[in-house]
């Protein structure tokens, strides 16, 4: 499978277990090959398919997932069990947590 991004060695200044992503190909307008994006905890946080992207200083961690053409930006923080997909656009420092209750 062709990967559209890699997880770089650039750690988040406050949360060192999070690392910045880097585009390996042109992902979408404004995100050319080599462009640095936001932070993830693991590759499962951002799909390698579609035009989805985590930008700026945004964070996606825990079991949260970003798919489709969704864009997460600014200083947004997506975590827990959240799923952001389709053409969703999250920005402006939004925090989104979804917890499952047993």
PDB file of C-alpha atoms in Angstrom:
ATOM      1  CA  UNK A   1       0.000   0.000   0.000  1.00  0.00           C
ATOM      2  CA  UNK A   2       1.259   3.466  -0.836  1.00  0.00           C
ATOM      3  CA  UNK A   3       1.498   5.581   2.264  1.00  0.00           C
ATOM      4  CA  UNK A   4       0.477   9.235   2.105  1.00  0.00           C
ATOM      5  CA  UNK A   5       2.245  10.216   5.334  1.00  0.00           C
ATOM      6  CA  UNK A   6       4.821   9.066   7.841  1.00  0.00           C
ATOM      7  CA  UNK A   7       5.160   9.669  11.548  1.00  0.00           C
ATOM      8  CA  UNK A   8       8.260  11.779  12.059  1.00  0.00           C
ATOM      9  CA  UNK A   9      10.661  11.879  14.998  1.00  0.00           C
ATOM     10  CA  UNK A  10       9.400  15.360  15.919  1.00  0.00           C
ATOM     11  CA  UNK A  11       7.780  14.960  19.336  1.00  0.00           C
ATOM     12  CA  UNK A  12       5.072  17.216  20.725  1.00  0.00           C
ATOM     13  CA  UNK A  13       6.682  19.711  23.142  1.00  0.00           C
ATOM     14  CA  UNK A  14       4.246  18.910  25.958  1.00  0.00           C
ATOM     15  CA  UNK A  15       3.268  15.292  25.155  1.00  0.00           C
ATOM     16  CA  UNK A  16       6.403  13.449  23.952  1.00  0.00           C
ATOM     17  CA  UNK A  17       4.490  10.254  23.048  1.00  0.00           C
ATOM     18  CA  UNK A  18       2.817  12.209  20.206  1.00  0.00           C
ATOM     19  CA  UNK A  19       4.712  12.799  16.956  1.00  0.00           C
ATOM     20  CA  UNK A  20       4.242  15.114  13.992  1.00  0.00           C
ATOM     21  CA  UNK A  21       3.201  13.663  10.640  1.00  0.00           C
ATOM     22  CA  UNK A  22       4.876  14.408   7.285  1.00  0.00           C
ATOM     23  CA  UNK A  23       3.204  14.063   3.872  1.00  0.00           C
ATOM     24  CA  UNK A  24       4.894  11.520   1.577  1.00  0.00           C
ATOM     25  CA  UNK A  25       2.800  12.639  -1.401  1.00  0.00           C
ATOM     26  CA  UNK A  26       0.465  15.506  -2.322  1.00  0.00           C
ATOM     27  CA  UNK A  27      -2.451  14.768   0.030  1.00  0.00           C
ATOM     28  CA  UNK A  28      -4.875  17.613  -0.743  1.00  0.00           C
ATOM     29  CA  UNK A  29      -4.691  21.291  -1.748  1.00  0.00           C
ATOM     30  CA  UNK A  30      -2.356  23.024   0.696  1.00  0.00           C
ATOM     31  CA  UNK A  31      -0.701  19.764   1.768  1.00  0.00           C
ATOM     32  CA  UNK A  32       2.114  18.990  -0.693  1.00  0.00           C
ATOM     33  CA  UNK A  33       4.690  16.232  -0.366  1.00  0.00           C
ATOM     34  CA  UNK A  34       7.059  17.014   2.543  1.00  0.00           C
ATOM     35  CA  UNK A  35       4.518  19.186   4.403  1.00  0.00           C
ATOM     36  CA  UNK A  36       4.491  18.779   8.201  1.00  0.00           C
ATOM     37  CA  UNK A  37       1.116  18.224   9.799  1.00  0.00           C
ATOM     38  CA  UNK A  38      -0.226  17.835  13.302  1.00  0.00           C
ATOM     39  CA  UNK A  39       0.433  15.150  15.897  1.00  0.00           C
ATOM     40  CA  UNK A  40      -0.681  11.525  16.258  1.00  0.00           C
ATOM     41  CA  UNK A  41      -0.092   8.825  18.814  1.00  0.00           C
ATOM     42  CA  UNK A  42      -0.072   6.002  16.249  1.00  0.00           C
ATOM     43  CA  UNK A  43      -0.704   5.313  12.572  1.00  0.00           C
ATOM     44  CA  UNK A  44      -4.251   4.117  13.320  1.00  0.00           C
ATOM     45  CA  UNK A  45      -5.215   7.700  14.270  1.00  0.00           C
ATOM     46  CA  UNK A  46      -5.118   8.908  10.624  1.00  0.00           C
ATOM     47  CA  UNK A  47      -6.132   6.838   7.623  1.00  0.00           C
ATOM     48  CA  UNK A  48      -3.572   6.375   4.857  1.00  0.00           C
ATOM     49  CA  UNK A  49      -6.489   6.523   2.365  1.00  0.00           C
ATOM     50  CA  UNK A  50      -8.421   9.532   1.138  1.00  0.00           C
ATOM     51  CA  UNK A  51      -7.628  13.213   1.616  1.00  0.00           C
ATOM     52  CA  UNK A  52      -8.003  13.332   5.415  1.00  0.00           C
ATOM     53  CA  UNK A  53      -5.334  15.335   7.222  1.00  0.00           C
ATOM     54  CA  UNK A  54      -4.297  16.588  10.647  1.00  0.00           C
ATOM     55  CA  UNK A  55      -2.810  20.064  10.350  1.00  0.00           C
ATOM     56  CA  UNK A  56      -1.130  22.779  12.364  1.00  0.00           C
ATOM     57  CA  UNK A  57      -0.757  21.883  16.053  1.00  0.00           C
ATOM     58  CA  UNK A  58      -3.838  19.621  16.132  1.00  0.00           C
ATOM     59  CA  UNK A  59      -3.648  16.324  18.021  1.00  0.00           C
ATOM     60  CA  UNK A  60      -5.403  13.008  17.393  1.00  0.00           C
ATOM     61  CA  UNK A  61      -4.656  10.317  19.975  1.00  0.00           C
ATOM     62  CA  UNK A  62      -5.948   7.354  21.984  1.00  0.00           C
ATOM     63  CA  UNK A  63      -8.387   5.329  19.851  1.00  0.00           C
ATOM     64  CA  UNK A  64      -9.634   8.332  17.857  1.00  0.00           C
ATOM     65  CA  UNK A  65      -9.734   7.915  14.074  1.00  0.00           C
ATOM     66  CA  UNK A  66      -9.769  10.347  11.140  1.00  0.00           C
ATOM     67  CA  UNK A  67     -11.002   9.079   7.726  1.00  0.00           C
ATOM     68  CA  UNK A  68     -12.316  10.190   4.350  1.00  0.00           C
ATOM     69  CA  UNK A  69     -11.718  13.849   3.516  1.00  0.00           C
ATOM     70  CA  UNK A  70     -11.899  15.095   7.115  1.00  0.00           C
ATOM     71  CA  UNK A  71      -9.569  17.912   8.159  1.00  0.00           C
ATOM     72  CA  UNK A  72      -8.468  18.540  11.754  1.00  0.00           C
ATOM     73  CA  UNK A  73      -6.607  21.790  12.339  1.00  0.00           C
ATOM     74  CA  UNK A  74      -5.547  24.685  14.519  1.00  0.00           C
ATOM     75  CA  UNK A  75      -5.123  23.436  18.089  1.00  0.00           C
ATOM     76  CA  UNK A  76      -7.940  20.899  18.058  1.00  0.00           C
ATOM     77  CA  UNK A  77      -7.594  17.816  20.243  1.00  0.00           C
ATOM     78  CA  UNK A  78      -9.424  14.653  19.183  1.00  0.00           C
ATOM     79  CA  UNK A  79      -9.167  11.677  21.535  1.00  0.00           C
ATOM     80  CA  UNK A  80     -11.015   8.832  23.205  1.00  0.00           C
ATOM     81  CA  UNK A  81     -13.199   6.838  20.803  1.00  0.00           C
ATOM     82  CA  UNK A  82     -13.997   9.762  18.469  1.00  0.00           C
ATOM     83  CA  UNK A  83     -14.373   9.098  14.755  1.00  0.00           C
ATOM     84  CA  UNK A  84     -14.136  12.077  12.400  1.00  0.00           C
ATOM     85  CA  UNK A  85     -14.941  11.255   8.781  1.00  0.00           C
ATOM     86  CA  UNK A  86     -16.571  12.373   5.551  1.00  0.00           C
ATOM     87  CA  UNK A  87     -16.013  16.040   4.749  1.00  0.00           C
ATOM     88  CA  UNK A  88     -15.837  17.108   8.414  1.00  0.00           C
ATOM     89  CA  UNK A  89     -13.726  20.167   9.230  1.00  0.00           C
ATOM     90  CA  UNK A  90     -12.656  20.578  12.875  1.00  0.00           C
ATOM     91  CA  UNK A  91     -10.678  23.624  13.946  1.00  0.00           C
ATOM     92  CA  UNK A  92     -10.517  26.553  16.298  1.00  0.00           C
ATOM     93  CA  UNK A  93      -9.124  24.709  19.310  1.00  0.00           C
ATOM     94  CA  UNK A  94     -12.066  22.317  19.618  1.00  0.00           C
ATOM     95  CA  UNK A  95     -11.744  19.384  22.001  1.00  0.00           C
ATOM     96  CA  UNK A  96     -13.723  16.245  21.266  1.00  0.00           C
ATOM     97  CA  UNK A  97     -13.793  13.249  23.617  1.00  0.00           C
ATOM     98  CA  UNK A  98     -15.953  10.194  23.249  1.00  0.00           C
ATOM     99  CA  UNK A  99     -15.951   7.630  25.996  1.00  0.00           C
ATOM    100  CA  UNK A 100     -17.620   4.267  25.983  1.00  0.00           C
ATOM    101  CA  UNK A 101     -19.448   3.253  29.130  1.00  0.00           C
ATOM    102  CA  UNK A 102     -19.627  -0.382  30.154  1.00  0.00           C
TER     103      UNK A 102
END
